[in-house]
Amino acid sequence: MPLPEHIDAPGDTFNFAQHLLTVNTQRPAKAAFIDDGGALTYGALDERVRRVAAGLRALGIKREERVLLLMQDCNDWPVSFLGAIYAGIVPVAVNTLLMADDYAYMLEHSRAQAVLVSGALLPAVTAAMTKSDHEVHKVIVSHPAAPLHPAEVEFESFVQGNAPLAKAAATSPDDPCFWLYSSGSTGRPKGTVHSHANPYWTIELYGKGILELRESDVCFSAAKLFFAYGLGNALTFPMGVGATTLLMAERPTPDATFKRWLGGVGGVKPTVFYGAPTGFAGMLASPNLPAKTEVAMRLVSSAGEALPAEIGERFQRHFGVDIVDGIGSTEMLHIFLSNLPGKVRYGTTGWPVPGYDIELRNEDGSPTPDGEPGDLYIHGPSSAMMYWGNRTKTRETFQGGWTKSGDKYVRNADGTYTYSGRSDDMLKVSGIYVSPFEVEATLVQHPAVLEAAVIGVPDAEGLTKTKAFVVLKPGAQATDAELKAFVKDKLAPYKYPRQIEFVTDLPKTATGKIQRFKLRALESAAE
């Protein structure tokens, strides 16, 4: 559908960081971000962003060169992210839950010229740099946990050591602005390149157009800033309207989330909460679930995986607030298909967001009739530019203005869309993609394992969890706990299989390919 007429497109010269700072020049004393250490006002944010921009320039980093951003959610994260963008440098925001091998690849792939890292994550960066031949100019450490080496500098010293950059880089709406890494069904993560205009459109079309965020809102996102979902929730959307954001470095456990809901940090309660289905299920099951009268939430959003209707309905009954479920992607930057505040159809992902076109297609490219599953394609202004250095995958995903999501959907008679699964074998566990191939390849490294196949199975809440079918070598032995620990030691902890079933063989094609669909069918029949 066409873009709403009331929204102006960015001009020929457009720097996204400068745009956000300019939006908030009239509220310098208002809190922009509040973390466990205190509040950062919009005025202080403006100055610190421009100091970081000057500091990165002083290191000799040039426009469009990259810097790796590996920080837990805290006030230094938006300062670093926007500081790089203000200077015309491209921040590469990466998952804090990965391993040193992953970061070594990302350093080499992005050719990052500097690293901005939380002190708690510095050991992973140090290990990554020893595994990589790529060298960086400087490692800038937020809240270091130990004395720093000569090649490292403390973040606050770095900020204060530079006068604020007076003028933002004169970038265009189509210049590279930042990267996010997107997981793939096979191979390494893909460096997804977004332009300066892309986050502007997500603010206008979704943050303002659907959620109708207000300057008076206090926003809190369980999804972290390195996710496309969390980046919009906790940085671009709130700053786009002058709201305040609570940032939380720790894991979003139910109790940690409730602490923020009840005003335990900064003395303010969030009016807008962004979560994911797995988190909502855990909160509803917690004995510490707050009462409706104890919270201040007026709006609740969900994405990352399909929201089971029962979870949404239970949440609504308890708090009197609907969960507005939607789907976005790293490639589209934020949500393009969504339920609406005041108009929620639980069990569906809602309607197309104005400004985005949605098509369901068969394998031959023809339109899929209503009521039948088809591959989901999206056309909209926030689509990524490309996957860096991966022309094949870029062509497969970005097709003549349309983006192929990799999801299958059914269009319903009322115009809503219902999720039908992935087009490939990728799994989404707790809102994060997990490649079955990666987990299988790790399991077979165990000396007792001959073969392995991984699928997703629903738990009691209807949420996807990983299950591994394992064939042991003749005469070998291994336990469930042993194999889980083995995977946890080699991969990011969220990737380990929650269930393991030992079998004598795996279903395969005539050419030896594992038929995961048969395992899924057997699992469904056993329920």
Coordinates of C-alpha atoms in Angstrom, one line a residue:
M1 CA 0.0 0.0 0.0
P2 CA 1.2 3.6 -0.6
L3 CA 3.0 5.5 2.1
P4 CA 0.7 7.7 4.3
E5 CA 0.5 11.1 2.7
H6 CA 1.1 13.0 6.0
I7 CA 4.6 11.5 6.4
D8 CA 7.5 13.5 4.8
A9 CA 10.3 11.6 3.3
P10 CA 13.9 12.4 4.5
G11 CA 15.7 15.1 2.5
D12 CA 18.6 14.5 0.2
T13 CA 21.0 15.0 3.2
F14 CA 19.9 13.0 6.2
N15 CA 21.9 11.7 9.1
F16 CA 19.7 9.5 11.3
A17 CA 21.6 10.3 14.6
Q18 CA 21.4 14.0 13.9
H19 CA 17.7 13.6 13.2
L20 CA 17.0 12.0 16.6
L21 CA 19.0 14.6 18.4
T22 CA 17.2 17.4 16.6
V23 CA 13.8 16.0 17.5
N24 CA 14.7 16.3 21.2
T25 CA 16.5 19.7 21.4
Q26 CA 13.6 21.2 23.2
R27 CA 13.7 18.8 26.1
P28 CA 17.3 18.8 27.3
A29 CA 16.4 18.1 31.0
K30 CA 14.2 15.2 30.3
A31 CA 15.4 11.6 30.9
A32 CA 16.1 9.9 27.7
F33 CA 17.5 6.6 29.1
I34 CA 17.6 5.2 32.6
D35 CA 19.8 2.2 33.5
D36 CA 20.8 0.7 36.8
G37 CA 23.4 3.5 37.2
G38 CA 21.0 6.4 36.8
A39 CA 19.4 8.7 34.2
L40 CA 20.8 10.2 31.0
T41 CA 19.0 13.3 29.9
Y42 CA 18.4 14.3 26.3
G43 CA 20.8 17.2 26.7
A44 CA 23.6 15.0 28.1
L45 CA 22.9 12.4 25.4
D46 CA 23.3 15.0 22.7
E47 CA 26.7 16.1 24.0
R48 CA 28.0 12.6 24.7
V49 CA 26.9 11.3 21.2
R50 CA 28.9 14.1 19.6
R51 CA 31.9 13.5 21.8
V52 CA 32.0 9.8 20.8
A53 CA 31.7 10.9 17.2
A54 CA 34.7 13.1 17.6
G55 CA 36.6 10.4 19.4
L56 CA 36.0 7.8 16.6
R57 CA 37.1 10.3 14.0
A58 CA 40.2 11.0 16.1
L59 CA 41.2 7.4 15.9
G60 CA 41.4 7.8 12.1
I61 CA 38.2 5.9 11.4
K62 CA 36.7 7.1 8.2
R63 CA 33.1 7.4 6.9
E64 CA 31.4 4.1 6.2
E65 CA 34.1 2.1 8.0
R66 CA 32.7 -0.2 10.7
V67 CA 33.0 -0.4 14.5
L68 CA 31.8 -3.4 16.4
L69 CA 29.3 -2.7 19.2
L70 CA 29.1 -5.4 21.8
M71 CA 27.5 -4.0 24.9
Q72 CA 24.9 -5.0 27.4
D73 CA 21.9 -2.7 27.5
C74 CA 23.0 0.4 29.3
N75 CA 23.2 4.2 28.8
D76 CA 26.5 3.8 27.0
W77 CA 24.8 1.7 24.2
P78 CA 22.8 4.5 22.6
V79 CA 25.6 6.9 23.0
S80 CA 28.0 4.6 21.2
F81 CA 25.5 3.6 18.5
L82 CA 24.4 7.2 17.7
G83 CA 27.9 8.5 18.1
A84 CA 29.2 6.3 15.3
I85 CA 26.2 7.2 13.1
Y86 CA 26.7 10.9 13.7
A87 CA 30.2 10.7 12.5
G88 CA 29.1 8.7 9.3
I89 CA 30.8 5.6 10.7
V90 CA 28.8 2.3 10.7
P91 CA 28.1 0.6 14.0
V92 CA 27.7 -3.2 13.8
A93 CA 25.5 -4.1 16.7
V94 CA 26.0 -7.8 17.7
N95 CA 24.4 -10.4 20.0
T96 CA 25.9 -10.4 23.5
L97 CA 25.1 -14.1 23.9
L98 CA 27.5 -15.5 21.3
M99 CA 30.9 -17.2 21.6
A100 CA 34.5 -15.9 20.8
D101 CA 34.5 -17.8 17.5
D102 CA 31.4 -15.8 16.4
Y103 CA 32.9 -12.5 17.3
A104 CA 36.2 -13.4 15.5
Y105 CA 34.2 -14.0 12.4
M106 CA 32.2 -10.8 12.8
L107 CA 35.4 -8.8 13.3
E108 CA 36.9 -10.2 10.1
H109 CA 33.7 -10.0 8.1
S110 CA 32.9 -6.4 9.0
R111 CA 36.6 -5.3 9.1
A112 CA 35.7 -3.4 12.2
Q113 CA 38.2 -0.6 13.0
A114 CA 37.3 -0.4 16.7
V115 CA 35.3 -2.3 19.3
L116 CA 33.0 -0.7 21.9
V117 CA 32.4 -3.4 24.5
S118 CA 31.0 -3.8 28.0
G119 CA 33.6 -4.8 30.6
A120 CA 31.8 -8.0 31.3
L121 CA 32.1 -9.0 27.7
L122 CA 35.7 -7.9 27.2
P123 CA 37.1 -11.5 27.7
A124 CA 35.1 -12.7 24.8
V125 CA 36.4 -9.9 22.6
T126 CA 40.0 -10.5 23.7
A127 CA 39.6 -14.2 22.9
A128 CA 38.1 -13.3 19.5
M129 CA 41.0 -11.0 18.7
T130 CA 43.5 -13.8 19.4
K131 CA 41.6 -16.0 16.9
S132 CA 41.5 -13.4 14.2
D133 CA 44.2 -11.9 12.0
H134 CA 42.2 -8.7 11.8
E135 CA 43.5 -5.8 13.8
V136 CA 41.4 -2.9 15.3
H137 CA 42.5 0.6 16.2
K138 CA 41.2 0.6 19.8
V139 CA 39.0 -1.3 22.2
I140 CA 36.8 1.1 24.1
V141 CA 35.5 -0.5 27.3
S142 CA 32.3 0.5 29.2
H143 CA 32.6 -0.2 33.0
P144 CA 35.7 -2.3 32.9
A145 CA 35.9 -5.2 35.4
A146 CA 39.7 -5.2 35.6
P147 CA 42.7 -3.0 34.7
L148 CA 43.0 -2.4 31.0
H149 CA 45.8 -3.1 28.5
P150 CA 47.5 -0.3 26.5
A151 CA 45.3 -1.0 23.4
E152 CA 42.2 -0.6 25.5
V153 CA 40.6 2.7 26.9
E154 CA 37.9 3.2 29.4
F155 CA 34.7 4.5 27.8
E156 CA 34.2 7.5 30.1
S157 CA 37.8 8.6 29.5
F158 CA 37.2 8.2 25.8
V159 CA 34.1 10.4 25.9
Q160 CA 35.6 13.2 28.0
G161 CA 38.8 13.2 26.0
N162 CA 37.2 14.7 22.9
A163 CA 35.3 18.0 22.3
P164 CA 31.9 17.4 20.8
L165 CA 31.9 17.1 17.0
A166 CA 30.2 20.3 15.8
K167 CA 28.7 19.0 12.6
A168 CA 27.2 15.6 11.7
A169 CA 28.4 13.8 8.7
A170 CA 26.4 14.9 5.6
T171 CA 25.1 11.4 4.8
S172 CA 22.2 10.7 2.5
P173 CA 19.0 8.6 3.3
D174 CA 20.5 5.8 1.2
D175 CA 23.9 5.7 2.8
P176 CA 24.8 2.7 5.0
C177 CA 23.9 3.5 8.6
F178 CA 24.3 0.4 10.7
W179 CA 24.5 -3.4 10.5
L180 CA 22.7 -6.2 12.3
Y181 CA 23.6 -9.8 11.8
S182 CA 20.9 -12.2 10.7
S183 CA 21.1 -15.9 11.2
G184 CA 20.9 -18.3 8.3
S185 CA 19.8 -21.9 7.9
T186 CA 23.3 -22.8 6.8
G187 CA 26.7 -21.1 7.1
R188 CA 27.7 -18.0 8.9
P189 CA 25.5 -15.1 10.0
K190 CA 24.7 -12.5 7.3
G191 CA 25.7 -8.9 7.8
T192 CA 22.4 -7.0 7.1
V193 CA 23.1 -3.4 6.0
H194 CA 20.5 -0.8 6.8
S195 CA 20.4 2.8 5.5
H196 CA 19.9 6.1 7.4
A197 CA 16.3 6.3 6.2
N198 CA 15.3 2.8 7.3
P199 CA 14.9 3.4 11.0
Y200 CA 13.1 6.7 10.2
W201 CA 10.4 4.8 8.4
T202 CA 9.9 2.3 11.2
I203 CA 9.4 5.1 13.6
E204 CA 6.8 6.9 11.4
L205 CA 5.0 3.8 10.2
Y206 CA 5.0 1.6 13.3
G207 CA 6.2 3.5 16.4
K208 CA 3.9 6.4 15.7
G209 CA 1.5 5.0 13.1
I210 CA 0.5 1.8 15.0
L211 CA 1.6 2.0 18.6
E212 CA 0.9 5.8 18.8
L213 CA 3.7 6.3 21.3
R214 CA 3.7 9.5 23.3
E215 CA 6.3 11.8 24.7
S216 CA 4.9 11.0 28.2
D217 CA 5.5 7.2 27.8
V218 CA 8.1 5.2 29.7
C219 CA 9.2 2.3 27.5
F220 CA 10.8 -0.9 28.6
S221 CA 11.8 -3.8 26.2
A222 CA 12.7 -7.3 27.3
A223 CA 14.3 -7.7 23.8
K224 CA 17.8 -6.3 23.8
L225 CA 19.1 -3.4 21.7
F226 CA 21.1 -5.7 19.4
F227 CA 17.9 -7.2 18.1
A228 CA 16.1 -5.3 15.3
Y229 CA 13.0 -5.5 17.5
G230 CA 14.7 -4.2 20.6
L231 CA 16.5 -1.4 18.7
G232 CA 13.1 0.0 17.6
N233 CA 11.5 -0.6 21.0
A234 CA 14.1 0.9 23.2
L235 CA 16.0 3.4 21.1
T236 CA 14.5 4.7 17.9
F237 CA 10.8 4.7 18.7
P238 CA 11.1 6.4 22.1
M239 CA 13.6 8.9 20.9
G240 CA 11.4 9.5 17.8
V241 CA 8.7 11.0 20.1
G242 CA 10.8 12.2 23.1
A243 CA 9.8 9.4 25.5
T244 CA 11.9 7.8 28.2
T245 CA 13.4 4.3 28.1
L246 CA 14.4 1.9 30.9
L247 CA 17.4 -0.2 30.0
M248 CA 18.3 -3.5 31.7
A249 CA 21.7 -5.2 31.3
E250 CA 20.6 -8.4 33.0
R251 CA 18.6 -11.3 31.5
P252 CA 14.9 -10.5 31.3
T253 CA 13.8 -13.1 33.8
P254 CA 10.3 -12.7 35.2
D255 CA 11.6 -11.2 38.5
A256 CA 14.0 -8.8 36.8
T257 CA 11.1 -7.7 34.5
F258 CA 8.7 -7.3 37.4
K259 CA 11.3 -5.1 39.3
R260 CA 11.1 -2.6 36.4
W261 CA 7.3 -2.9 36.1
L262 CA 7.0 -1.9 39.8
G263 CA 9.3 1.1 39.5
G264 CA 12.2 -0.5 41.2
V265 CA 14.7 1.3 38.9
G266 CA 14.7 5.1 38.6
G267 CA 11.4 5.2 40.5
V268 CA 9.4 5.2 37.3
K269 CA 7.0 2.5 36.0
P270 CA 6.9 1.6 32.3
T271 CA 3.7 2.5 30.4
V272 CA 4.8 0.5 27.4
F273 CA 6.3 -3.0 27.6
Y274 CA 7.7 -5.0 24.7
G275 CA 8.1 -8.7 25.2
A276 CA 8.1 -12.1 23.4
P277 CA 5.8 -15.1 23.9
T278 CA 8.3 -17.2 25.9
G279 CA 8.8 -14.3 28.3
F280 CA 5.0 -13.8 28.7
A281 CA 4.5 -17.5 29.4
G282 CA 7.2 -17.4 32.1
M283 CA 5.8 -14.3 33.7
L284 CA 2.2 -15.7 33.8
A285 CA 3.5 -18.8 35.5
S286 CA 5.5 -16.9 38.1
P287 CA 4.2 -16.8 41.7
N288 CA 5.4 -13.2 41.9
L289 CA 3.2 -12.0 39.0
P290 CA 2.1 -8.4 40.0
A291 CA -1.5 -7.4 40.3
K292 CA -3.1 -5.2 37.7
T293 CA -3.2 -2.3 40.2
E294 CA 0.5 -2.5 40.8
V295 CA 1.6 -1.7 37.2
A296 CA 1.2 1.3 34.9
M297 CA 1.2 -0.4 31.5
R298 CA -1.2 1.0 28.9
L299 CA 0.4 -0.8 25.9
V300 CA 2.0 -4.2 25.5
S301 CA 3.8 -5.5 22.3
S302 CA 5.0 -8.9 21.3
A303 CA 7.1 -10.2 18.5
G304 CA 10.0 -12.6 17.9
E305 CA 7.9 -15.7 17.6
A306 CA 4.2 -16.4 17.1
L307 CA 2.1 -15.6 20.1
P308 CA -0.2 -18.5 21.2
A309 CA -3.8 -17.2 21.6
E310 CA -4.1 -18.7 25.1
I311 CA -1.1 -16.7 26.4
G312 CA -2.5 -13.4 25.0
E313 CA -6.0 -14.1 26.5
R314 CA -4.6 -15.0 29.9
F315 CA -2.5 -11.8 30.0
Q316 CA -5.5 -9.7 29.0
R317 CA -7.7 -11.3 31.7
H318 CA -5.1 -10.6 34.4
F319 CA -3.9 -7.1 33.4
G320 CA -6.8 -5.8 31.3
V321 CA -4.4 -4.9 28.5
D322 CA -4.1 -6.7 25.2
I323 CA -0.8 -8.0 23.8
V324 CA -0.4 -6.5 20.4
D325 CA 1.3 -9.2 18.4
G326 CA 3.2 -8.6 15.2
I327 CA 6.0 -9.9 13.0
G328 CA 9.1 -8.2 11.8
S329 CA 12.6 -9.3 10.7
T330 CA 16.2 -8.2 10.7
E331 CA 15.9 -7.6 7.0
M332 CA 12.8 -5.3 7.3
L333 CA 14.2 -3.8 10.6
H334 CA 10.9 -3.9 12.5
I335 CA 7.2 -5.0 12.4
F336 CA 5.4 -4.9 9.1
L337 CA 2.4 -7.2 9.9
S338 CA 0.6 -6.5 13.2
N339 CA -2.5 -6.6 15.3
L340 CA -3.7 -3.1 16.4
P341 CA -4.2 -1.5 19.8
G342 CA -7.9 -1.9 20.4
K343 CA -8.3 -4.4 17.6
V344 CA -6.5 -7.7 18.4
R345 CA -7.3 -11.1 16.8
Y346 CA -5.5 -13.6 19.0
G347 CA -4.1 -16.5 17.1
T348 CA -3.2 -14.3 14.1
T349 CA -0.4 -11.8 13.4
G350 CA -2.9 -9.2 12.4
W351 CA -3.0 -6.9 9.3
P352 CA -0.4 -5.2 7.1
V353 CA 1.1 -2.1 8.6
P354 CA 0.2 0.9 6.4
G355 CA 3.1 1.6 4.1
Y356 CA 3.9 -2.1 3.6
D357 CA 2.5 -4.5 1.0
I358 CA 2.2 -8.2 1.8
E359 CA 2.0 -11.0 -0.7
L360 CA 1.8 -14.8 -0.3
R361 CA 3.3 -16.7 -3.1
N362 CA 3.5 -20.4 -4.2
E363 CA 6.8 -21.9 -5.1
D364 CA 6.3 -21.0 -8.8
G365 CA 5.7 -17.3 -7.8
S366 CA 2.0 -17.3 -8.4
P367 CA -0.4 -15.8 -5.7
T368 CA -1.5 -18.1 -3.0
P369 CA -5.3 -18.3 -2.4
D370 CA -6.8 -17.3 0.9
G371 CA -6.8 -20.1 3.4
E372 CA -3.7 -21.8 1.9
P373 CA -0.1 -21.4 3.2
G374 CA 2.3 -19.4 1.0
D375 CA 5.7 -17.8 1.3
L376 CA 5.6 -14.4 2.8
Y377 CA 7.0 -11.4 0.8
I378 CA 7.1 -7.8 2.0
H379 CA 7.5 -4.6 0.1
G380 CA 8.2 -1.5 2.2
P381 CA 10.6 1.4 2.8
S382 CA 12.6 -0.1 5.7
S383 CA 14.0 -3.1 3.7
A384 CA 17.7 -3.6 4.2
M385 CA 20.1 -2.7 1.4
M386 CA 21.9 -6.1 1.2
Y387 CA 23.8 -8.8 3.0
W388 CA 27.4 -7.5 3.1
G389 CA 29.7 -9.6 0.9
N390 CA 27.0 -12.2 0.1
R391 CA 25.6 -11.6 -3.3
T392 CA 23.9 -15.0 -3.6
K393 CA 21.9 -14.6 -0.4
T394 CA 21.1 -11.0 -1.2
R395 CA 19.6 -12.0 -4.5
E396 CA 17.6 -14.8 -2.9
T397 CA 16.1 -12.5 -0.2
F398 CA 15.8 -9.0 -1.9
Q399 CA 13.9 -9.5 -5.1
G400 CA 13.0 -6.4 -7.1
G401 CA 11.8 -4.3 -4.2
W402 CA 10.3 -7.3 -2.4
T403 CA 11.8 -9.1 0.6
K404 CA 11.3 -12.8 1.0
S405 CA 10.9 -13.4 4.7
G406 CA 11.5 -17.2 4.9
D407 CA 8.1 -17.6 6.7
K408 CA 5.0 -19.3 5.6
Y409 CA 1.6 -17.6 6.3
V410 CA -2.1 -18.1 5.6
R411 CA -4.3 -15.1 4.7
N412 CA -7.7 -15.2 6.4
A413 CA -11.0 -14.0 5.2
D414 CA -10.9 -11.0 7.5
G415 CA -7.6 -9.8 6.0
T416 CA -5.5 -11.1 9.0
Y417 CA -2.5 -13.4 8.6
T418 CA -1.8 -16.6 10.5
Y419 CA 1.7 -18.0 10.9
S420 CA 2.3 -21.5 9.4
G421 CA 6.0 -22.1 10.1
R422 CA 9.3 -21.5 8.4
S423 CA 10.0 -22.1 4.8
D424 CA 13.3 -23.7 5.8
D425 CA 14.2 -25.7 8.9
M426 CA 15.2 -22.7 11.0
L427 CA 13.7 -22.6 14.5
K428 CA 12.8 -19.7 16.6
V429 CA 13.4 -20.4 20.3
S430 CA 12.7 -17.6 22.8
G431 CA 12.6 -15.2 19.9
I432 CA 16.1 -16.1 18.6
Y433 CA 16.8 -18.1 15.5
V434 CA 18.5 -21.4 16.0
S435 CA 19.9 -23.4 13.1
P436 CA 19.2 -27.2 13.4
F437 CA 22.3 -27.8 11.2
E438 CA 24.6 -25.9 13.7
V439 CA 23.3 -27.9 16.7
E440 CA 23.5 -31.2 14.8
A441 CA 27.0 -30.5 13.7
T442 CA 28.0 -29.8 17.3
L443 CA 26.4 -32.9 18.6
V444 CA 28.2 -35.2 16.1
Q445 CA 31.5 -33.8 17.5
H446 CA 30.9 -35.8 20.6
P447 CA 32.8 -39.1 20.4
A448 CA 29.8 -41.2 21.2
V449 CA 27.4 -39.6 18.6
L450 CA 27.0 -41.0 15.1
E451 CA 24.2 -38.9 13.8
A452 CA 21.8 -36.2 15.1
A453 CA 18.7 -34.4 13.9
V454 CA 17.1 -31.4 15.5
I455 CA 13.5 -30.2 15.2
G456 CA 11.2 -27.8 17.1
V457 CA 8.5 -29.2 19.3
P458 CA 5.8 -27.2 21.2
D459 CA 5.8 -27.1 24.9
A460 CA 2.8 -27.0 27.2
E461 CA 2.4 -23.3 26.4
G462 CA 2.5 -23.9 22.6
L463 CA 6.0 -22.3 22.4
T464 CA 8.8 -23.9 20.3
K465 CA 11.6 -25.7 22.0
T466 CA 14.5 -27.7 20.4
K467 CA 14.5 -31.5 20.5
A468 CA 17.4 -33.6 19.2
F469 CA 17.1 -37.2 18.0
V470 CA 20.5 -38.9 18.5
V471 CA 22.0 -42.1 17.1
L472 CA 25.0 -43.3 19.1
K473 CA 27.9 -45.2 17.7
P474 CA 27.9 -48.9 18.2
G475 CA 28.9 -49.8 21.7
A476 CA 29.1 -46.1 22.8
Q477 CA 27.2 -44.5 25.7
A478 CA 26.1 -41.0 26.5
T479 CA 23.5 -39.4 28.7
D480 CA 21.0 -36.7 28.1
A481 CA 22.7 -34.3 30.6
E482 CA 26.2 -35.1 29.1
L483 CA 25.1 -34.1 25.5
K484 CA 23.3 -31.0 26.7
A485 CA 26.4 -29.9 28.6
F486 CA 28.6 -30.7 25.5
V487 CA 26.5 -28.4 23.3
K488 CA 26.4 -25.6 25.9
D489 CA 30.1 -25.6 26.1
K490 CA 30.6 -25.1 22.3
L491 CA 27.6 -22.9 21.3
A492 CA 25.7 -20.0 22.7
P493 CA 23.7 -21.4 25.7
Y494 CA 20.3 -20.7 24.2
K495 CA 21.1 -23.1 21.3
Y496 CA 21.3 -26.4 23.3
P497 CA 18.5 -29.0 22.8
R498 CA 16.0 -28.9 25.6
Q499 CA 15.0 -32.5 24.9
I500 CA 17.1 -35.4 23.6
E501 CA 15.7 -38.7 22.4
F502 CA 18.1 -41.6 21.6
V503 CA 17.1 -43.6 18.5
T504 CA 18.5 -46.4 16.4
D505 CA 18.3 -44.6 13.1
L506 CA 17.0 -41.4 11.4
P507 CA 14.6 -41.2 8.5
K508 CA 16.4 -40.2 5.3
T509 CA 16.0 -39.7 1.6
A510 CA 17.5 -42.0 -1.0
T511 CA 20.4 -39.6 -1.2
G512 CA 21.0 -39.6 2.6
K513 CA 19.4 -36.3 3.6
I514 CA 17.7 -36.3 6.9
Q515 CA 13.9 -36.0 6.6
R516 CA 13.1 -33.7 9.5
F517 CA 9.5 -33.4 8.4
K518 CA 9.0 -37.1 9.2
L519 CA 10.4 -36.6 12.7
R520 CA 8.0 -33.7 13.1
A521 CA 5.1 -35.9 12.0
L522 CA 6.1 -38.6 14.4
E523 CA 6.3 -36.1 17.2
S524 CA 2.9 -34.7 16.4
A525 CA 1.3 -38.2 16.2
A526 CA 2.8 -39.0 19.7
E527 CA 1.2 -36.0 21.3

